[in-house]
Amino acid sequence: MDGLRRTLILAAVISVAAGCTSGHIVNTGEKPPPAKGDAPAPVTTPASNVHLVDAFDYAAHVDGQTAYYFTTPSGRWRCAIVPRVKAGCQSASGSMLGIAGAPDSVTGASGETTTPNAILVDRDGDPRFAALEEPEFWLDSGPANALPFNKVLAAAGFRCNVQEATGVSCTSESTRKGFTFSAEGVTWAYTDVPA
């Protein structure tokens, strides 16, 4: 019986030691799930999920990357969600100066002062007007599908919508920072579609 006891104790020690060995750690940039004893995180999903469109209808594969492109119903604005990077819009005319309150100039990618041609929000940054060297928010192959009024396109960490009363609105779901703009002006907050 004494030998059986030692064998069981030895098996338990080996089992515990095996559970303590380290394995491979993969960091995907996503938040880890809460521990079983933790209280659930508060729900922060906007109430407009009933207004979601199928993101697949807006997906396009450009330069080796899938992004989600849309135009406003008027065709004046071309917009896109670049997965986990940014969401924004560019005017079909190439200038943001038709928006009341838009700056006359911004600092471009190479540090020069230039006219803004886009409005965007990065995954972790503040929303802003920008001068993009390439038209990043539209398809070369032609106009993207129009996002109907009061519908929400949500994909890869961002959501955007178009409303007759407020204009185009996009937000980063990780920071909840965003923008809403129309010809009447811009506000640096996301405007959700009413429930």
CSV table of C-alpha atoms in Angstrom, one decimal:
chain,number,residue,atom,x,y,z
A,1,MET,CA,0.0,0.0,0.0
A,2,ASP,CA,2.9,2.3,0.8
A,3,GLY,CA,4.3,1.9,-2.8
A,4,LEU,CA,0.8,2.6,-4.3
A,5,ARG,CA,0.7,5.8,-2.2
A,6,ARG,CA,4.1,6.9,-3.5
A,7,THR,CA,3.1,6.2,-7.1
A,8,LEU,CA,-0.1,8.3,-6.7
A,9,ILE,CA,1.8,11.2,-5.1
A,10,LEU,CA,4.5,11.0,-7.8
A,11,ALA,CA,1.8,11.0,-10.6
A,12,ALA,CA,0.2,14.0,-9.0
A,13,VAL,CA,3.5,15.9,-8.8
A,14,ILE,CA,4.3,15.1,-12.5
A,15,SER,CA,0.8,16.2,-13.5
A,16,VAL,CA,1.1,19.5,-11.7
A,17,ALA,CA,4.6,20.1,-13.1
A,18,ALA,CA,3.4,19.4,-16.7
A,19,GLY,CA,0.6,22.0,-16.3
A,20,CYS,CA,3.2,24.6,-15.4
A,21,THR,CA,5.3,24.4,-18.5
A,22,SER,CA,5.1,27.3,-20.8
A,23,GLY,CA,3.7,27.1,-24.3
A,24,HIS,CA,3.6,29.4,-27.2
A,25,ILE,CA,2.0,32.8,-26.7
A,26,VAL,CA,0.1,34.4,-29.6
A,27,ASN,CA,-0.7,38.1,-29.3
A,28,THR,CA,-3.4,39.0,-31.8
A,29,GLY,CA,-3.9,42.5,-30.4
A,30,GLU,CA,-7.4,41.6,-29.2
A,31,LYS,CA,-8.5,41.9,-25.6
A,32,PRO,CA,-8.4,38.6,-23.7
A,33,PRO,CA,-11.7,37.1,-22.6
A,34,PRO,CA,-12.7,37.9,-19.0
A,35,ALA,CA,-11.8,35.3,-16.4
A,36,LYS,CA,-14.7,33.1,-15.3
A,37,GLY,CA,-15.1,34.8,-12.0
A,38,ASP,CA,-15.1,38.3,-13.4
A,39,ALA,CA,-18.3,40.3,-13.9
A,40,PRO,CA,-19.3,40.6,-17.5
A,41,ALA,CA,-18.1,43.7,-19.3
A,42,PRO,CA,-20.9,46.3,-19.9
A,43,VAL,CA,-22.5,46.2,-23.3
A,44,THR,CA,-21.3,49.1,-25.3
A,45,THR,CA,-22.7,48.1,-28.8
A,46,PRO,CA,-24.7,51.0,-30.3
A,47,ALA,CA,-28.4,50.4,-30.4
A,48,SER,CA,-28.6,50.6,-34.2
A,49,ASN,CA,-27.6,47.0,-34.9
A,50,VAL,CA,-31.1,46.5,-36.3
A,51,HIS,CA,-30.0,48.8,-39.1
A,52,LEU,CA,-27.0,46.8,-40.2
A,53,VAL,CA,-26.4,46.0,-43.8
A,54,ASP,CA,-24.5,42.9,-45.0
A,55,ALA,CA,-20.9,44.0,-45.1
A,56,PHE,CA,-20.2,41.4,-47.8
A,57,ASP,CA,-22.1,43.6,-50.2
A,58,TYR,CA,-19.6,46.3,-49.8
A,59,ALA,CA,-16.4,44.3,-49.7
A,60,ALA,CA,-13.8,44.7,-52.5
A,61,HIS,CA,-10.3,43.3,-52.8
A,62,VAL,CA,-7.8,46.0,-53.7
A,63,ASP,CA,-4.0,45.8,-53.7
A,64,GLY,CA,-4.0,42.5,-51.8
A,65,GLN,CA,-6.4,43.7,-49.1
A,66,THR,CA,-10.1,43.5,-48.6
A,67,ALA,CA,-11.8,46.7,-47.6
A,68,TYR,CA,-15.4,47.9,-47.4
A,69,TYR,CA,-16.4,50.7,-49.8
A,70,PHE,CA,-19.5,52.7,-50.2
A,71,THR,CA,-20.8,55.9,-51.7
A,72,THR,CA,-23.5,58.2,-50.3
A,73,PRO,CA,-26.9,58.0,-52.0
A,74,SER,CA,-26.1,61.3,-53.8
A,75,GLY,CA,-22.7,59.9,-55.0
A,76,ARG,CA,-21.0,63.0,-53.7
A,77,TRP,CA,-18.9,61.2,-51.1
A,78,ARG,CA,-16.8,58.0,-51.5
A,79,CYS,CA,-16.0,56.2,-48.3
A,80,ALA,CA,-14.4,53.1,-47.0
A,81,ILE,CA,-13.6,51.0,-43.9
A,82,VAL,CA,-10.0,49.7,-44.1
A,83,PRO,CA,-10.1,46.8,-41.7
A,84,ARG,CA,-8.6,47.5,-38.3
A,85,VAL,CA,-6.8,50.6,-39.7
A,86,LYS,CA,-9.2,53.5,-40.5
A,87,ALA,CA,-12.5,54.6,-41.9
A,88,GLY,CA,-13.1,57.8,-43.9
A,89,CYS,CA,-14.5,59.6,-46.8
A,90,GLN,CA,-13.3,61.7,-49.8
A,91,SER,CA,-15.2,64.0,-52.0
A,92,ALA,CA,-15.8,62.9,-55.5
A,93,SER,CA,-14.6,66.4,-56.5
A,94,GLY,CA,-11.4,65.9,-54.6
A,95,SER,CA,-11.8,68.7,-52.0
A,96,MET,CA,-13.2,68.9,-48.5
A,97,LEU,CA,-13.6,72.7,-48.7
A,98,GLY,CA,-17.3,72.3,-49.4
A,99,ILE,CA,-17.8,71.4,-45.7
A,100,ALA,CA,-18.5,74.4,-43.4
A,101,GLY,CA,-15.7,74.5,-40.8
A,102,ALA,CA,-13.2,72.5,-42.8
A,103,PRO,CA,-9.7,73.9,-42.6
A,104,ASP,CA,-8.1,75.6,-45.6
A,105,SER,CA,-5.0,73.5,-45.2
A,106,VAL,CA,-3.5,70.5,-43.3
A,107,THR,CA,-0.1,69.0,-43.1
A,108,GLY,CA,0.4,66.4,-45.8
A,109,ALA,CA,2.2,63.1,-45.5
A,110,SER,CA,5.6,64.6,-46.5
A,111,GLY,CA,5.2,67.5,-44.1
A,112,GLU,CA,4.0,70.2,-46.6
A,113,THR,CA,0.9,72.3,-46.1
A,114,THR,CA,-1.8,71.3,-48.5
A,115,THR,CA,-5.6,71.3,-49.0
A,116,PRO,CA,-7.5,68.5,-47.2
A,117,ASN,CA,-9.1,66.0,-49.4
A,118,ALA,CA,-10.4,63.5,-46.8
A,119,ILE,CA,-11.9,63.1,-43.4
A,120,LEU,CA,-11.0,60.0,-41.4
A,121,VAL,CA,-10.7,58.3,-38.0
A,122,ASP,CA,-7.9,55.8,-37.3
A,123,ARG,CA,-8.4,52.7,-35.1
A,124,ASP,CA,-6.7,54.4,-32.1
A,125,GLY,CA,-6.4,58.1,-33.1
A,126,ASP,CA,-8.5,61.2,-33.2
A,127,PRO,CA,-10.8,61.9,-36.2
A,128,ARG,CA,-9.3,64.6,-38.5
A,129,PHE,CA,-9.2,66.2,-41.9
A,130,ALA,CA,-6.3,64.8,-44.0
A,131,ALA,CA,-4.5,65.2,-47.3
A,132,LEU,CA,-4.1,61.7,-48.8
A,133,GLU,CA,-1.7,61.3,-51.7
A,134,GLU,CA,-3.9,58.5,-53.2
A,135,PRO,CA,-7.6,58.2,-53.3
A,136,GLU,CA,-7.8,55.6,-50.5
A,137,PHE,CA,-11.6,55.6,-50.0
A,138,TRP,CA,-12.8,54.8,-53.5
A,139,LEU,CA,-12.6,52.0,-56.0
A,140,ASP,CA,-10.6,52.5,-59.3
A,141,SER,CA,-13.1,50.1,-61.0
A,142,GLY,CA,-16.0,52.6,-60.5
A,143,PRO,CA,-18.4,53.7,-57.8
A,144,ALA,CA,-19.0,51.3,-54.9
A,145,ASN,CA,-22.5,50.4,-53.8
A,146,ALA,CA,-24.5,53.2,-52.2
A,147,LEU,CA,-25.1,52.9,-48.5
A,148,PRO,CA,-28.8,53.7,-48.1
A,149,PHE,CA,-30.0,56.4,-45.7
A,150,ASN,CA,-30.4,55.2,-42.1
A,151,LYS,CA,-28.4,51.9,-42.6
A,152,VAL,CA,-25.2,51.0,-40.8
A,153,LEU,CA,-22.1,49.4,-42.3
A,154,ALA,CA,-20.1,47.7,-39.5
A,155,ALA,CA,-16.9,45.9,-40.3
A,156,ALA,CA,-13.5,45.1,-38.8
A,157,GLY,CA,-13.6,47.5,-35.9
A,158,PHE,CA,-15.5,50.5,-37.5
A,159,ARG,CA,-19.0,51.5,-38.3
A,160,CYS,CA,-20.4,54.1,-40.7
A,161,ASN,CA,-23.8,55.4,-41.6
A,162,VAL,CA,-25.5,58.0,-43.8
A,163,GLN,CA,-28.5,60.0,-42.6
A,164,GLU,CA,-30.4,62.7,-44.5
A,165,ALA,CA,-30.5,65.0,-41.4
A,166,THR,CA,-26.9,64.7,-40.2
A,167,GLY,CA,-24.8,63.4,-43.2
A,168,VAL,CA,-22.0,60.8,-43.0
A,169,SER,CA,-20.8,59.4,-39.7
A,170,CYS,CA,-18.0,56.9,-38.9
A,171,THR,CA,-16.5,55.7,-35.7
A,172,SER,CA,-13.7,53.5,-34.4
A,173,GLU,CA,-15.4,50.8,-32.2
A,174,SER,CA,-12.2,50.5,-30.1
A,175,THR,CA,-12.1,54.1,-29.0
A,176,ARG,CA,-15.7,55.3,-29.8
A,177,LYS,CA,-14.1,58.4,-31.4
A,178,GLY,CA,-15.6,59.5,-34.7
A,179,PHE,CA,-16.9,62.2,-37.0
A,180,THR,CA,-20.2,63.3,-38.5
A,181,PHE,CA,-20.1,65.7,-41.5
A,182,SER,CA,-22.3,67.3,-44.1
A,183,ALA,CA,-22.1,70.5,-46.2
A,184,GLU,CA,-23.4,72.3,-43.0
A,185,GLY,CA,-20.4,71.4,-40.9
A,186,VAL,CA,-18.5,68.7,-39.0
A,187,THR,CA,-18.8,67.4,-35.4
A,188,TRP,CA,-16.1,65.2,-33.9
A,189,ALA,CA,-18.5,62.5,-32.7
A,190,TYR,CA,-20.3,59.6,-34.2
A,191,THR,CA,-24.1,60.1,-34.8
A,192,ASP,CA,-25.9,56.8,-34.5
A,193,VAL,CA,-29.0,55.9,-36.5
A,194,PRO,CA,-32.1,56.4,-34.3
A,195,ALA,CA,-33.6,53.1,-33.2
